């Protein structure tokens, strides 16, 4: 699939909480941007070897602007520091997307759980659920109220939204929203890994949908060498035990989109034509993994001796 790519202008830069900046991006010529649905994210190229993924958290009906929010992470890898310290109103950034591995599926009821900056993909989901006439609630936690973004916007939903700063209420009371989930309810959660793990423990299979900002811990396992056939470029390569498919493909001169190299952003997702992937990402659903039709080549490997990829 060919993704939209363009240079957009930072039309607005505003603080929406302590340590959180919201950026409004527009095309410099006022052109419409591609449509998107709640749960989608875009790639933002901030500089050479500095590319990050941010969830779209504005109004999908507004084709003239995209909004993202960026948390300042002192121990991050440089993306948030650049946005907070150097990116200014009027600057241009190259963007690519949107992609969506966290789409809101139809359901009569939803339980939303957000932690910290994890509110960003959830925010447009609430509007979508509202428009669909679904019954829903949101439990939103953070370290302190001042650090929790978009609380004023959430005020319009009344008591369906529970704001729970840790310094006021302690750890999120997950049992209160997940102990008895009515049949047909879907649970959507985004936030720190510890929160997602705790929610996963409380939700039966098929009910929960999560988006991770950090890779999920994988069981330790040895890597073995295998063969990868690149169908379109006509190359057959050997992936050694100490290199990824992505590393091997790029070393052979084949161009492929990638970003996080951790299996969390979905940028390098590639169609699998033959073979069985050893999925090690934090993006694909259980159903997608079982189907084996795509894989994230930055982290995933092969369960057999040979893979054929659409590259």
Coordinates of C-alpha atoms in Angstrom, one line a residue, residues 51-247:
X51 CA 11.5 9.5 13.1
X52 CA 8.6 9.0 15.5
X53 CA 5.0 7.7 15.5
X54 CA 2.2 9.8 17.1
X55 CA -1.4 8.9 17.4
X56 CA -3.9 11.3 15.7
X57 CA -6.0 12.8 18.4
X58 CA -8.1 15.4 16.6
X59 CA -11.3 15.3 14.6
X60 CA -11.3 12.8 11.8
X61 CA -14.0 14.9 10.0
X62 CA -11.5 17.8 9.7
X63 CA -9.6 17.0 6.5
X64 CA -7.6 20.3 6.8
X65 CA -5.6 19.5 9.9
X66 CA -4.0 16.6 11.9
X67 CA -3.4 16.9 15.6
X68 CA -0.9 14.9 17.6
X69 CA 0.3 15.2 21.2
X70 CA 3.8 14.6 22.4
X71 CA 4.9 13.8 25.9
X72 CA 8.3 15.2 27.0
X73 CA 10.4 12.1 28.0
X74 CA 13.6 13.1 29.7
X75 CA 15.0 9.6 29.2
X76 CA 13.6 9.2 25.7
X77 CA 15.5 8.6 22.4
X78 CA 15.5 12.2 21.3
X79 CA 12.2 12.7 19.5
X80 CA 10.2 14.3 22.3
X81 CA 13.2 16.5 23.3
X82 CA 13.3 17.8 19.7
X83 CA 9.6 18.5 19.6
X84 CA 9.6 20.3 22.9
X85 CA 12.9 22.0 22.6
X86 CA 13.3 22.9 18.9
X87 CA 10.1 22.5 16.9
X88 CA 8.2 25.8 16.6
X89 CA 5.1 27.2 15.1
X90 CA 5.6 27.7 11.3
X91 CA 8.3 25.0 11.1
X92 CA 7.8 22.2 8.5
X93 CA 8.0 18.5 9.2
X94 CA 7.7 15.5 6.8
X95 CA 4.9 13.1 7.7
X96 CA 3.8 9.7 6.4
X97 CA 0.6 7.8 6.9
X98 CA -1.9 7.4 8.4
X99 CA -1.7 3.7 9.5
X100 CA -4.1 2.0 11.9
X101 CA -3.3 -1.1 13.9
X102 CA -5.7 0.0 16.7
X103 CA -8.9 0.5 14.9
X104 CA -12.2 0.7 16.8
X105 CA -14.3 -2.3 15.9
X106 CA -18.1 -2.1 16.0
X107 CA -19.7 -3.1 19.4
X108 CA -22.7 -2.1 21.4
X109 CA -20.5 -1.3 24.5
X110 CA -17.0 -0.3 25.1
X111 CA -14.8 0.0 28.2
X112 CA -11.9 2.4 27.5
X113 CA -8.8 2.5 29.8
X114 CA -6.0 5.1 29.2
X115 CA -2.8 5.8 31.1
X116 CA -0.9 9.1 30.6
X117 CA -0.2 10.0 27.0
X118 CA -2.2 6.8 26.1
X119 CA -5.2 9.0 26.0
X120 CA -4.3 10.3 22.5
X121 CA -5.7 7.4 20.4
X122 CA -8.6 6.9 22.8
X123 CA -9.8 10.5 22.5
X124 CA -11.2 10.2 19.0
X125 CA -12.6 6.7 19.9
X126 CA -14.9 8.3 22.4
X127 CA -16.4 10.6 19.7
X128 CA -16.7 7.6 17.4
X129 CA -18.5 5.5 20.0
X130 CA -20.7 8.4 20.9
X131 CA -21.6 8.9 17.2
X132 CA -22.4 5.2 16.8
X133 CA -24.8 5.3 19.8
X134 CA -22.7 2.8 21.8
X135 CA -22.7 2.7 25.6
X136 CA -19.2 3.4 26.9
X137 CA -17.1 4.5 29.9
X138 CA -13.5 5.7 30.2
X139 CA -11.1 5.2 33.1
X140 CA -8.2 7.6 32.7
X141 CA -5.2 7.6 35.0
X142 CA -2.0 9.6 35.3
X143 CA 0.6 10.5 37.9
X144 CA -1.1 13.8 38.7
X145 CA -4.0 15.8 37.3
X146 CA -1.8 18.6 35.9
X147 CA 0.1 16.1 33.7
X148 CA -3.1 14.5 32.2
X149 CA -3.8 15.9 28.7
X150 CA -7.2 16.8 27.4
X151 CA -9.1 16.7 30.6
X152 CA -11.1 19.8 29.7
X153 CA -12.2 18.3 26.4
X154 CA -13.3 15.1 28.3
X155 CA -15.5 17.2 30.6
X156 CA -18.2 17.3 28.0
X157 CA -18.9 13.6 28.5
X158 CA -19.8 13.9 32.1
X159 CA -19.7 11.0 34.5
X160 CA -18.9 8.5 31.7
X161 CA -15.3 9.6 32.1
X162 CA -13.5 8.9 35.4
X163 CA -10.3 11.0 35.9
X164 CA -8.1 9.2 38.4
X165 CA -4.7 10.9 39.1
X166 CA -2.5 8.6 41.1
X167 CA -1.5 11.2 43.7
X168 CA -5.2 11.6 44.5
X169 CA -6.8 8.2 44.1
X170 CA -3.9 5.7 44.0
X171 CA -3.5 3.0 41.3
X172 CA -6.3 2.6 38.8
X173 CA -9.2 0.6 40.1
X174 CA -9.3 -1.8 37.1
X175 CA -11.6 -4.2 38.8
X176 CA -14.3 -1.6 38.9
X177 CA -14.6 -1.5 35.1
X178 CA -13.3 -4.9 34.2
X179 CA -14.6 -7.3 36.8
X180 CA -18.0 -7.8 35.2
X181 CA -17.9 -6.8 31.5
X182 CA -21.2 -7.5 29.8
X183 CA -21.2 -9.8 26.8
X184 CA -20.5 -8.0 23.5
X185 CA -18.3 -5.4 25.2
X186 CA -14.9 -4.5 23.8
X187 CA -12.1 -3.1 25.9
X188 CA -9.6 -0.7 24.4
X189 CA -6.5 0.3 26.4
X190 CA -3.4 2.4 25.8
X191 CA -0.7 3.5 28.2
X192 CA 2.4 2.2 30.0
X193 CA 3.3 -1.4 29.7
X194 CA 2.5 -2.2 33.3
X195 CA -1.0 -1.0 32.8
X196 CA -1.5 -3.0 29.6
X197 CA -0.2 -6.1 31.3
X198 CA -2.6 -5.6 34.2
X199 CA -5.6 -5.1 31.9
X200 CA -4.6 -8.2 29.8
X201 CA -4.7 -10.3 33.0
X202 CA -8.3 -9.3 33.6
X203 CA -9.7 -9.6 30.1
X204 CA -10.7 -12.8 28.2
X205 CA -9.4 -13.5 24.7
X206 CA -11.1 -11.6 21.9
X207 CA -12.3 -8.8 24.2
X208 CA -9.2 -6.6 24.6
X209 CA -7.5 -4.4 22.1
X210 CA -4.3 -2.6 23.1
X211 CA -1.7 -0.3 21.7
X212 CA 1.8 -0.3 23.1
X213 CA 4.4 2.5 23.0
X214 CA 7.1 0.1 24.2
X215 CA 7.8 -3.5 23.0
X216 CA 6.2 -6.3 25.0
X217 CA 8.6 -8.5 26.8
X218 CA 9.3 -11.6 24.8
X219 CA 10.1 -15.1 26.0
X220 CA 13.8 -15.8 25.6
X221 CA 14.6 -18.0 22.6
X222 CA 17.5 -18.6 20.4
X223 CA 17.7 -17.2 16.9
X224 CA 18.4 -19.6 14.0
X225 CA 19.6 -18.9 10.5
X226 CA 17.0 -19.0 7.7
X227 CA 16.4 -18.1 4.1
X228 CA 14.3 -15.2 2.9
X229 CA 13.2 -14.9 -0.8
X230 CA 12.3 -11.4 -2.0
X231 CA 9.7 -12.1 -4.6
X232 CA 9.6 -8.7 -6.4
X233 CA 13.4 -8.0 -6.4
X234 CA 14.3 -11.6 -7.2
X235 CA 16.9 -12.1 -4.5
X236 CA 17.4 -15.0 -2.1
X237 CA 19.1 -14.0 1.1
X238 CA 20.4 -15.7 4.2
X239 CA 19.3 -14.1 7.5
X240 CA 22.0 -15.0 10.1
X241 CA 21.2 -15.7 13.7
X242 CA 22.6 -12.3 14.8
X243 CA 20.7 -10.1 12.3
X244 CA 17.1 -9.2 11.6
X245 CA 15.2 -9.6 8.3
X246 CA 15.2 -5.9 8.1
X247 CA 19.0 -5.6 8.5

